[in-house]
């Protein structure tokens, strides 16, 4: 009997070992970022729903792969899963970039409607690369960080301006500022060394990078609500046992809903943290808003000129809703 028990537990543990999968997951943002915290919870949810059959190890802050490589390494299968800023894929297809166009969707409500129009289009585009989206979560609306008040677009002229994607580069250039690409974890260093002197980002990233150490003013222009996305390599996903696949999809759905809620809570709370740390929060002047809207209109015209039929359909679906 004893012998039999031993045999059974050995077989059982071998079976567990064979079926247990362990996934490395590169992400671009640091551990204090709410996106990273949401993903850590997602990984925990998957591990507990599958009794440890799938363990996801999150490598945050670009520590395993730099942000710009994450899509490619998931695509090639070097890692099975990863997170990145969705609109960085705009060179593949304009469809990926619509959420970073100024004044298209500026509230969570609009961002959610835009995402429901965008999701089927980008799902198909990603499928052609062997990728499958799991969930997408927005950042709070993007605001302006500067030294001193910015009353008009002209006040941005000549400033070395931190950018995180092509749209923000275009935005800075149209404002006659000088765009410099800097990843979020490198923001404090870029300001400290004078590489940049102004930026547009969320209150979350402002707080995560202690913006009050290098800028005095925050202007909530709330011009766009860009998203991160978590994707899996489709072959890696299909290799998982069916019940594990189901657990991943269920946890992803929960993570998307939780992430949107976290984002909305951050928008207010982190703006308050900027103020508590001595930053001056200035509502944008009518003149500044009008100037930024002109830039947005120009950018959207350029986006449309580069957009595929499928990308254009996102805008018509969204605007028709
Ligand atoms: N934070 C990220 C992307 C948008 C945001 O709010 C960043 O600044 O890189």
mmCIF file of C-alpha atoms and ligand atoms in Angstrom:
data_model
loop_
_atom_site.group_PDB
_atom_site.id
_atom_site.type_symbol
_atom_site.label_atom_id
_atom_site.label_comp_id
_atom_site.label_asym_id
_atom_site.label_seq_id
_atom_site.Cartn_x
_atom_site.Cartn_y
_atom_site.Cartn_z
ATOM 1 C CA UNK A 1 0.000 0.000 0.000
ATOM 2 C CA UNK A 2 2.758 2.339 0.985
ATOM 3 C CA UNK A 3 4.550 1.444 -2.195
ATOM 4 C CA UNK A 4 1.444 2.163 -4.232
ATOM 5 C CA UNK A 5 1.010 5.591 -2.646
ATOM 6 C CA UNK A 6 4.566 6.488 -3.436
ATOM 7 C CA UNK A 7 4.072 5.445 -7.041
ATOM 8 C CA UNK A 8 0.945 7.542 -7.416
ATOM 9 C CA UNK A 9 2.484 10.677 -5.966
ATOM 10 C CA UNK A 10 5.531 10.278 -8.179
ATOM 11 C CA UNK A 11 3.367 9.984 -11.273
ATOM 12 C CA UNK A 12 1.322 12.947 -10.098
ATOM 13 C CA UNK A 13 4.325 15.180 -9.539
ATOM 14 C CA UNK A 14 5.813 14.194 -12.895
ATOM 15 C CA UNK A 15 2.537 15.062 -14.565
ATOM 16 C CA UNK A 16 2.531 18.436 -12.831
ATOM 17 C CA UNK A 17 6.095 19.087 -13.916
ATOM 18 C CA UNK A 18 5.315 18.227 -17.523
ATOM 19 C CA UNK A 19 2.253 20.462 -17.650
ATOM 20 C CA UNK A 20 3.575 23.418 -15.679
ATOM 21 C CA UNK A 21 4.552 26.301 -17.945
ATOM 22 C CA UNK A 22 6.591 29.261 -16.979
ATOM 23 C CA UNK A 23 6.373 32.434 -19.066
ATOM 24 C CA UNK A 24 8.668 35.446 -19.007
ATOM 25 C CA UNK A 25 6.818 38.689 -19.637
ATOM 26 C CA UNK A 26 8.708 41.869 -20.554
ATOM 27 C CA UNK A 27 6.959 45.182 -19.830
ATOM 28 C CA UNK A 28 8.221 48.737 -20.427
ATOM 29 C CA UNK A 29 7.150 50.590 -17.269
ATOM 30 C CA UNK A 30 8.384 50.504 -13.668
ATOM 31 C CA UNK A 31 6.920 48.657 -10.686
ATOM 32 C CA UNK A 32 5.148 51.721 -9.270
ATOM 33 C CA UNK A 33 3.201 52.192 -12.525
ATOM 34 C CA UNK A 34 -0.426 51.111 -12.213
ATOM 35 C CA UNK A 35 -0.200 49.176 -15.512
ATOM 36 C CA UNK A 36 2.612 47.073 -14.057
ATOM 37 C CA UNK A 37 0.652 46.533 -10.844
ATOM 38 C CA UNK A 38 -2.371 45.453 -12.855
ATOM 39 C CA UNK A 39 -0.219 43.005 -14.807
ATOM 40 C CA UNK A 40 1.316 41.621 -11.593
ATOM 41 C CA UNK A 41 -2.244 40.944 -10.379
ATOM 42 C CA UNK A 42 -3.084 39.344 -13.742
ATOM 43 C CA UNK A 43 -0.086 37.019 -13.372
ATOM 44 C CA UNK A 44 -1.201 36.105 -9.851
ATOM 45 C CA UNK A 45 -4.759 35.479 -11.019
ATOM 46 C CA UNK A 46 -3.522 33.140 -13.771
ATOM 47 C CA UNK A 47 -1.272 31.247 -11.346
ATOM 48 C CA UNK A 48 -4.040 30.729 -8.823
ATOM 49 C CA UNK A 49 -6.743 29.912 -11.389
ATOM 50 C CA UNK A 50 -4.495 27.240 -12.908
ATOM 51 C CA UNK A 51 -3.042 25.927 -9.618
ATOM 52 C CA UNK A 52 0.388 26.993 -10.766
ATOM 53 C CA UNK A 53 0.131 25.305 -14.180
ATOM 54 C CA UNK A 54 1.077 28.645 -15.740
ATOM 55 C CA UNK A 55 3.476 30.950 -13.897
ATOM 56 C CA UNK A 56 4.044 34.350 -15.509
ATOM 57 C CA UNK A 57 7.155 36.246 -14.378
ATOM 58 C CA UNK A 58 6.870 39.977 -15.044
ATOM 59 C CA UNK A 59 10.107 41.754 -16.032
ATOM 60 C CA UNK A 60 9.172 45.425 -15.625
ATOM 61 C CA UNK A 61 10.806 48.678 -16.689
ATOM 62 C CA UNK A 62 12.295 47.338 -19.927
ATOM 63 C CA UNK A 63 14.651 45.121 -17.865
ATOM 64 C CA UNK A 64 14.374 42.015 -20.059
ATOM 65 C CA UNK A 65 13.941 43.722 -23.440
ATOM 66 C CA UNK A 66 13.846 47.428 -24.307
ATOM 67 C CA UNK A 67 10.356 48.758 -25.008
ATOM 68 C CA UNK A 68 10.991 49.078 -28.741
ATOM 69 C CA UNK A 69 11.756 45.353 -29.050
ATOM 70 C CA UNK A 70 8.944 43.852 -27.009
ATOM 71 C CA UNK A 71 6.507 43.350 -29.885
ATOM 72 C CA UNK A 72 9.218 41.764 -32.033
ATOM 73 C CA UNK A 73 10.386 39.304 -29.379
ATOM 74 C CA UNK A 74 6.812 38.170 -28.707
ATOM 75 C CA UNK A 75 6.274 37.849 -32.448
ATOM 76 C CA UNK A 76 9.419 35.745 -32.908
ATOM 77 C CA UNK A 77 8.513 33.586 -29.916
ATOM 78 C CA UNK A 78 11.585 34.559 -27.855
ATOM 79 C CA UNK A 79 9.053 35.331 -25.136
ATOM 80 C CA UNK A 80 5.405 34.219 -25.202
ATOM 81 C CA UNK A 81 3.830 37.401 -23.816
ATOM 82 C CA UNK A 82 4.585 41.104 -23.411
ATOM 83 C CA UNK A 83 3.204 44.593 -22.944
ATOM 84 C CA UNK A 84 3.863 47.755 -24.966
ATOM 85 C CA UNK A 85 2.407 51.174 -25.805
ATOM 86 C CA UNK A 86 -0.079 50.383 -28.578
ATOM 87 C CA UNK A 87 0.498 53.443 -30.769
ATOM 88 C CA UNK A 88 4.211 52.645 -31.140
ATOM 89 C CA UNK A 89 3.055 50.240 -33.901
ATOM 90 C CA UNK A 90 1.700 53.110 -36.014
ATOM 91 C CA UNK A 91 4.333 52.480 -38.685
ATOM 92 C CA UNK A 92 2.813 49.017 -39.274
ATOM 93 C CA UNK A 93 -0.608 50.535 -39.797
ATOM 94 C CA UNK A 94 -2.247 53.846 -38.869
ATOM 95 C CA UNK A 95 -4.944 51.815 -37.068
ATOM 96 C CA UNK A 96 -2.559 51.346 -34.144
ATOM 97 C CA UNK A 97 -2.113 55.099 -33.717
ATOM 98 C CA UNK A 98 -5.627 56.517 -33.538
ATOM 99 C CA UNK A 99 -5.678 56.670 -29.715
ATOM 100 C CA UNK A 100 -2.684 59.050 -29.752
ATOM 101 C CA UNK A 101 -4.286 61.599 -32.069
ATOM 102 C CA UNK A 102 -5.089 64.807 -30.140
ATOM 103 C CA UNK A 103 -8.735 65.582 -29.420
ATOM 104 C CA UNK A 104 -10.211 62.467 -31.059
ATOM 105 C CA UNK A 105 -11.084 60.814 -27.727
ATOM 106 C CA UNK A 106 -10.363 62.822 -24.581
ATOM 107 C CA UNK A 107 -12.559 61.179 -21.925
ATOM 108 C CA UNK A 108 -12.703 57.571 -20.694
ATOM 109 C CA UNK A 109 -16.150 57.232 -22.210
ATOM 110 C CA UNK A 110 -14.883 58.271 -25.636
ATOM 111 C CA UNK A 111 -11.729 56.197 -25.188
ATOM 112 C CA UNK A 112 -13.853 53.106 -24.486
ATOM 113 C CA UNK A 113 -15.936 53.704 -27.611
ATOM 114 C CA UNK A 114 -12.802 54.294 -29.652
ATOM 115 C CA UNK A 115 -11.322 51.052 -28.315
ATOM 116 C CA UNK A 116 -14.398 49.066 -29.278
ATOM 117 C CA UNK A 117 -14.079 50.421 -32.842
ATOM 118 C CA UNK A 118 -10.306 49.880 -32.912
ATOM 119 C CA UNK A 119 -10.106 46.446 -31.286
ATOM 120 C CA UNK A 120 -11.439 44.287 -34.157
ATOM 121 C CA UNK A 121 -9.196 46.077 -36.677
ATOM 122 C CA UNK A 122 -5.986 45.749 -34.691
ATOM 123 C CA UNK A 123 -6.869 42.181 -33.655
ATOM 124 C CA UNK A 124 -6.831 41.235 -37.328
ATOM 125 C CA UNK A 125 -3.594 43.125 -37.975
ATOM 126 C CA UNK A 126 -1.905 41.455 -34.996
ATOM 127 C CA UNK A 127 -3.207 38.028 -36.075
ATOM 128 C CA UNK A 128 -1.325 38.433 -39.351
ATOM 129 C CA UNK A 129 1.837 38.723 -37.196
ATOM 130 C CA UNK A 130 0.975 35.639 -35.130
ATOM 131 C CA UNK A 131 -0.024 37.819 -32.176
ATOM 132 C CA UNK A 132 -3.197 37.863 -30.139
ATOM 133 C CA UNK A 133 -4.271 40.792 -27.949
ATOM 134 C CA UNK A 134 -5.210 39.837 -24.379
ATOM 135 C CA UNK A 135 -6.154 43.195 -22.888
ATOM 136 C CA UNK A 136 -5.653 46.912 -23.333
ATOM 137 C CA UNK A 137 -5.684 49.602 -20.651
ATOM 138 C CA UNK A 138 -5.559 53.396 -21.097
ATOM 139 C CA UNK A 139 -3.341 55.911 -19.377
ATOM 140 C CA UNK A 140 -5.069 58.901 -17.837
ATOM 141 C CA UNK A 141 -5.538 61.784 -20.317
ATOM 142 C CA UNK A 142 -2.270 63.409 -21.286
ATOM 143 C CA UNK A 143 -1.227 66.783 -19.870
ATOM 144 C CA UNK A 144 1.583 69.262 -20.278
ATOM 145 C CA UNK A 145 4.599 69.540 -17.919
ATOM 146 C CA UNK A 146 6.681 72.716 -18.170
ATOM 147 C CA UNK A 147 8.743 75.208 -16.282
ATOM 148 C CA UNK A 148 6.524 78.234 -15.994
ATOM 149 C CA UNK A 149 3.058 78.738 -17.396
ATOM 150 C CA UNK A 150 2.265 77.963 -21.029
ATOM 151 C CA UNK A 151 -0.403 80.414 -22.163
ATOM 152 C CA UNK A 152 -0.208 79.820 -25.924
ATOM 153 C CA UNK A 153 1.279 77.272 -28.335
ATOM 154 C CA UNK A 154 3.983 79.852 -29.142
ATOM 155 C CA UNK A 155 5.289 79.432 -25.567
ATOM 156 C CA UNK A 156 6.297 75.854 -26.494
ATOM 157 C CA UNK A 157 8.500 77.092 -29.353
ATOM 158 C CA UNK A 158 12.118 75.970 -29.097
ATOM 159 C CA UNK A 159 11.640 73.776 -26.003
ATOM 160 C CA UNK A 160 13.423 70.410 -25.927
ATOM 161 C CA UNK A 161 10.372 68.231 -25.691
ATOM 162 C CA UNK A 162 10.288 64.638 -24.478
ATOM 163 C CA UNK A 163 8.359 62.330 -26.870
ATOM 164 C CA UNK A 164 7.261 58.693 -26.538
ATOM 165 C CA UNK A 165 5.918 57.964 -30.022
ATOM 166 C CA UNK A 166 5.666 59.333 -33.550
ATOM 167 C CA UNK A 167 2.453 61.248 -32.851
ATOM 168 C CA UNK A 168 4.023 63.152 -29.971
ATOM 169 C CA UNK A 169 7.056 63.891 -32.136
ATOM 170 C CA UNK A 170 4.765 65.340 -34.769
ATOM 171 C CA UNK A 171 2.850 67.271 -32.094
ATOM 172 C CA UNK A 172 6.071 68.785 -30.729
ATOM 173 C CA UNK A 173 7.352 69.621 -34.196
ATOM 174 C CA UNK A 174 4.074 71.366 -35.128
ATOM 175 C CA UNK A 175 4.375 73.376 -31.893
ATOM 176 C CA UNK A 176 7.896 74.309 -33.070
ATOM 177 C CA UNK A 177 9.414 72.485 -30.116
ATOM 178 C CA UNK A 178 12.331 70.037 -30.493
ATOM 179 C CA UNK A 179 11.210 66.424 -29.863
ATOM 180 C CA UNK A 180 13.558 63.927 -28.164
ATOM 181 C CA UNK A 181 12.515 60.271 -27.707
ATOM 182 C CA UNK A 182 12.880 59.183 -24.072
ATOM 183 C CA UNK A 183 11.423 56.043 -22.444
ATOM 184 C CA UNK A 184 9.349 56.600 -19.297
ATOM 185 C CA UNK A 185 11.885 55.098 -16.835
ATOM 186 C CA UNK A 186 14.544 57.491 -18.214
ATOM 187 C CA UNK A 187 12.499 60.688 -17.746
ATOM 188 C CA UNK A 188 14.149 61.907 -14.504
ATOM 189 C CA UNK A 189 17.627 61.452 -15.974
ATOM 190 C CA UNK A 190 16.664 63.183 -19.240
ATOM 191 C CA UNK A 191 15.434 66.245 -17.335
ATOM 192 C CA UNK A 192 18.362 66.198 -14.899
ATOM 193 C CA UNK A 193 20.873 66.264 -17.743
ATOM 194 C CA UNK A 194 18.991 68.933 -19.700
ATOM 195 C CA UNK A 195 18.265 66.583 -22.599
ATOM 196 C CA UNK A 196 14.605 67.642 -22.309
ATOM 197 C CA UNK A 197 12.793 70.493 -20.558
ATOM 198 C CA UNK A 198 9.083 69.811 -21.194
ATOM 199 C CA UNK A 199 6.810 66.826 -21.773
ATOM 200 C CA UNK A 200 3.285 65.599 -22.360
ATOM 201 C CA UNK A 201 2.283 62.565 -20.328
ATOM 202 C CA UNK A 202 -0.259 61.406 -17.738
ATOM 203 C CA UNK A 203 -0.403 62.450 -14.079
ATOM 204 C CA UNK A 204 0.588 58.818 -13.372
ATOM 205 C CA UNK A 205 3.879 59.042 -15.246
ATOM 206 C CA UNK A 206 4.412 62.549 -13.838
ATOM 207 C CA UNK A 207 4.167 61.173 -10.302
ATOM 208 C CA UNK A 208 6.127 57.986 -11.081
ATOM 209 C CA UNK A 209 8.970 60.152 -12.389
ATOM 210 C CA UNK A 210 8.725 62.794 -9.559
ATOM 211 C CA UNK A 211 8.081 65.570 -12.077
ATOM 212 C CA UNK A 212 8.188 68.239 -9.301
ATOM 213 C CA UNK A 213 11.953 67.733 -9.142
ATOM 214 C CA UNK A 214 12.373 69.291 -12.601
ATOM 215 C CA UNK A 215 9.229 71.191 -13.702
ATOM 216 C CA UNK A 216 6.943 73.688 -11.957
ATOM 217 C CA UNK A 217 3.670 73.610 -13.913
ATOM 218 C CA UNK A 218 1.149 70.994 -14.978
ATOM 219 C CA UNK A 219 -1.514 71.954 -17.540
ATOM 220 C CA UNK A 220 -4.187 69.250 -17.951
ATOM 221 C CA UNK A 221 -4.783 69.712 -21.671
ATOM 222 C CA UNK A 222 -6.338 66.194 -21.600
ATOM 223 C CA UNK A 223 -5.792 65.875 -25.315
ATOM 224 C CA UNK A 224 -5.730 62.076 -25.768
ATOM 225 C CA UNK A 225 -6.103 58.841 -23.799
ATOM 226 C CA UNK A 226 -3.512 56.416 -25.209
ATOM 227 C CA UNK A 227 -3.388 52.726 -24.315
ATOM 228 C CA UNK A 228 -0.995 49.948 -23.460
ATOM 229 C CA UNK A 229 -1.695 46.475 -24.800
ATOM 230 C CA UNK A 230 -0.755 42.996 -23.637
ATOM 231 C CA UNK A 231 -0.270 40.483 -26.444
ATOM 232 C CA UNK A 232 0.598 36.787 -26.601
ATOM 233 C CA UNK A 233 2.332 34.768 -29.253
ATOM 234 C CA UNK A 234 -0.510 32.755 -30.729
ATOM 235 C CA UNK A 235 1.475 29.516 -31.104
ATOM 236 C CA UNK A 236 2.632 29.697 -27.491
ATOM 237 C CA UNK A 237 -0.941 30.293 -26.409
ATOM 238 C CA UNK A 238 -2.305 27.343 -28.428
ATOM 239 C CA UNK A 239 0.299 25.070 -26.870
ATOM 240 C CA UNK A 240 -1.253 25.623 -23.437
ATOM 241 C CA UNK A 241 -3.782 23.045 -22.231
ATOM 242 C CA UNK A 242 -7.299 24.192 -23.037
ATOM 243 C CA UNK A 243 -8.296 24.862 -19.438
ATOM 244 C CA UNK A 244 -5.188 27.034 -18.995
ATOM 245 C CA UNK A 245 -6.021 28.967 -22.176
ATOM 246 C CA UNK A 246 -9.476 29.610 -20.756
ATOM 247 C CA UNK A 247 -8.031 30.770 -17.437
ATOM 248 C CA UNK A 248 -5.712 33.216 -19.241
ATOM 249 C CA UNK A 249 -8.580 34.689 -21.265
ATOM 250 C CA UNK A 250 -10.770 35.012 -18.174
ATOM 251 C CA UNK A 251 -7.988 36.700 -16.175
ATOM 252 C CA UNK A 252 -7.329 39.027 -19.137
ATOM 253 C CA UNK A 253 -10.942 40.136 -19.214
ATOM 254 C CA UNK A 254 -10.826 40.886 -15.501
ATOM 255 C CA UNK A 255 -7.486 42.709 -15.918
ATOM 256 C CA UNK A 256 -8.887 44.929 -18.666
ATOM 257 C CA UNK A 257 -11.870 45.988 -16.535
ATOM 258 C CA UNK A 258 -9.682 46.469 -13.442
ATOM 259 C CA UNK A 259 -7.089 48.446 -15.452
ATOM 260 C CA UNK A 260 -9.645 50.925 -16.809
ATOM 261 C CA UNK A 261 -10.897 51.497 -13.251
ATOM 262 C CA UNK A 262 -7.380 51.928 -11.893
ATOM 263 C CA UNK A 263 -6.647 54.428 -14.652
ATOM 264 C CA UNK A 264 -9.724 56.533 -13.892
ATOM 265 C CA UNK A 265 -8.889 56.545 -10.171
ATOM 266 C CA UNK A 266 -5.303 57.602 -10.959
ATOM 267 C CA UNK A 267 -6.318 60.567 -13.122
ATOM 268 C CA UNK A 268 -7.621 62.519 -10.146
ATOM 269 C CA UNK A 269 -5.493 61.068 -7.368
ATOM 270 C CA UNK A 270 -2.172 61.554 -9.148
ATOM 271 C CA UNK A 271 -3.006 65.105 -10.244
ATOM 272 C CA UNK A 272 -3.547 65.803 -6.531
ATOM 273 C CA UNK A 273 -0.127 64.279 -5.762
ATOM 274 C CA UNK A 274 1.490 66.651 -8.289
ATOM 275 C CA UNK A 275 -0.139 69.591 -6.457
ATOM 276 C CA UNK A 276 0.780 68.222 -3.002
ATOM 277 C CA UNK A 277 4.387 68.184 -4.114
ATOM 278 C CA UNK A 278 4.285 71.855 -4.992
ATOM 279 C CA UNK A 279 3.443 71.847 -8.688
ATOM 280 C CA UNK A 280 1.113 74.542 -9.971
ATOM 281 C CA UNK A 281 -1.873 73.081 -11.797
ATOM 282 C CA UNK A 282 -3.102 75.526 -14.463
ATOM 283 C CA UNK A 283 -6.207 75.012 -16.535
ATOM 284 C CA UNK A 284 -5.352 75.596 -20.218
ATOM 285 C CA UNK A 285 -6.238 79.052 -21.536
ATOM 286 C CA UNK A 286 -8.774 79.296 -24.364
ATOM 287 C CA UNK A 287 -5.946 80.461 -26.628
ATOM 288 C CA UNK A 288 -3.739 77.485 -25.777
ATOM 289 C CA UNK A 289 -6.603 75.049 -26.328
ATOM 290 C CA UNK A 290 -7.464 76.636 -29.676
ATOM 291 C CA UNK A 291 -3.818 76.421 -30.799
ATOM 292 C CA UNK A 292 -3.539 72.784 -29.728
ATOM 293 C CA UNK A 293 -6.775 71.949 -31.496
ATOM 294 C CA UNK A 294 -5.347 73.383 -34.695
ATOM 295 C CA UNK A 295 -2.317 71.124 -34.308
ATOM 296 C CA UNK A 296 -4.660 68.190 -33.667
ATOM 297 C CA UNK A 297 -6.657 68.932 -36.829
ATOM 298 C CA UNK A 298 -3.455 69.030 -38.894
ATOM 299 C CA UNK A 299 -2.278 65.748 -37.351
ATOM 300 C CA UNK A 300 -5.581 64.020 -38.052
ATOM 301 C CA UNK A 301 -5.447 65.123 -41.689
ATOM 302 C CA UNK A 302 -1.947 63.614 -41.918
ATOM 303 C CA UNK A 303 -3.107 60.436 -40.147
ATOM 304 C CA UNK A 304 -6.010 60.048 -42.579
ATOM 305 C CA UNK A 305 -3.682 60.514 -45.548
ATOM 306 C CA UNK A 306 -1.637 57.541 -44.300
ATOM 307 C CA UNK A 307 -4.561 55.376 -43.169
ATOM 308 C CA UNK A 308 -5.678 52.094 -44.726
ATOM 309 C CA UNK A 309 -9.384 51.506 -45.384
ATOM 310 C CA UNK A 310 -9.532 49.449 -42.197
ATOM 311 C CA UNK A 311 -7.906 52.216 -40.176
ATOM 312 C CA UNK A 312 -10.305 54.813 -41.599
ATOM 313 C CA UNK A 313 -13.225 52.569 -40.701
ATOM 314 C CA UNK A 314 -12.266 52.903 -37.005
ATOM 315 C CA UNK A 315 -12.882 56.623 -37.188
ATOM 316 C CA UNK A 316 -16.168 56.299 -39.082
ATOM 317 C CA UNK A 317 -17.433 53.614 -36.684
ATOM 318 C CA UNK A 318 -16.397 55.743 -33.694
ATOM 319 C CA UNK A 319 -17.844 58.976 -35.030
ATOM 320 C CA UNK A 320 -21.029 57.284 -36.174
ATOM 321 C CA UNK A 321 -21.708 55.884 -32.697
HETATM 322 N N1 LIG B 1 2.875 57.396 -19.766
HETATM 323 C C1 LIG B 1 3.712 56.751 -20.723
HETATM 324 C C2 LIG B 1 2.880 56.646 -21.950
HETATM 325 C C3 LIG B 1 1.714 57.550 -21.752
HETATM 326 C C4 LIG B 1 1.765 57.899 -20.314
HETATM 327 O O1 LIG B 1 0.908 58.499 -19.701
HETATM 328 C C5 LIG B 1 4.935 57.554 -21.021
HETATM 329 O O2 LIG B 1 4.983 58.737 -20.686
HETATM 330 O O3 LIG B 1 5.853 57.011 -21.637
#
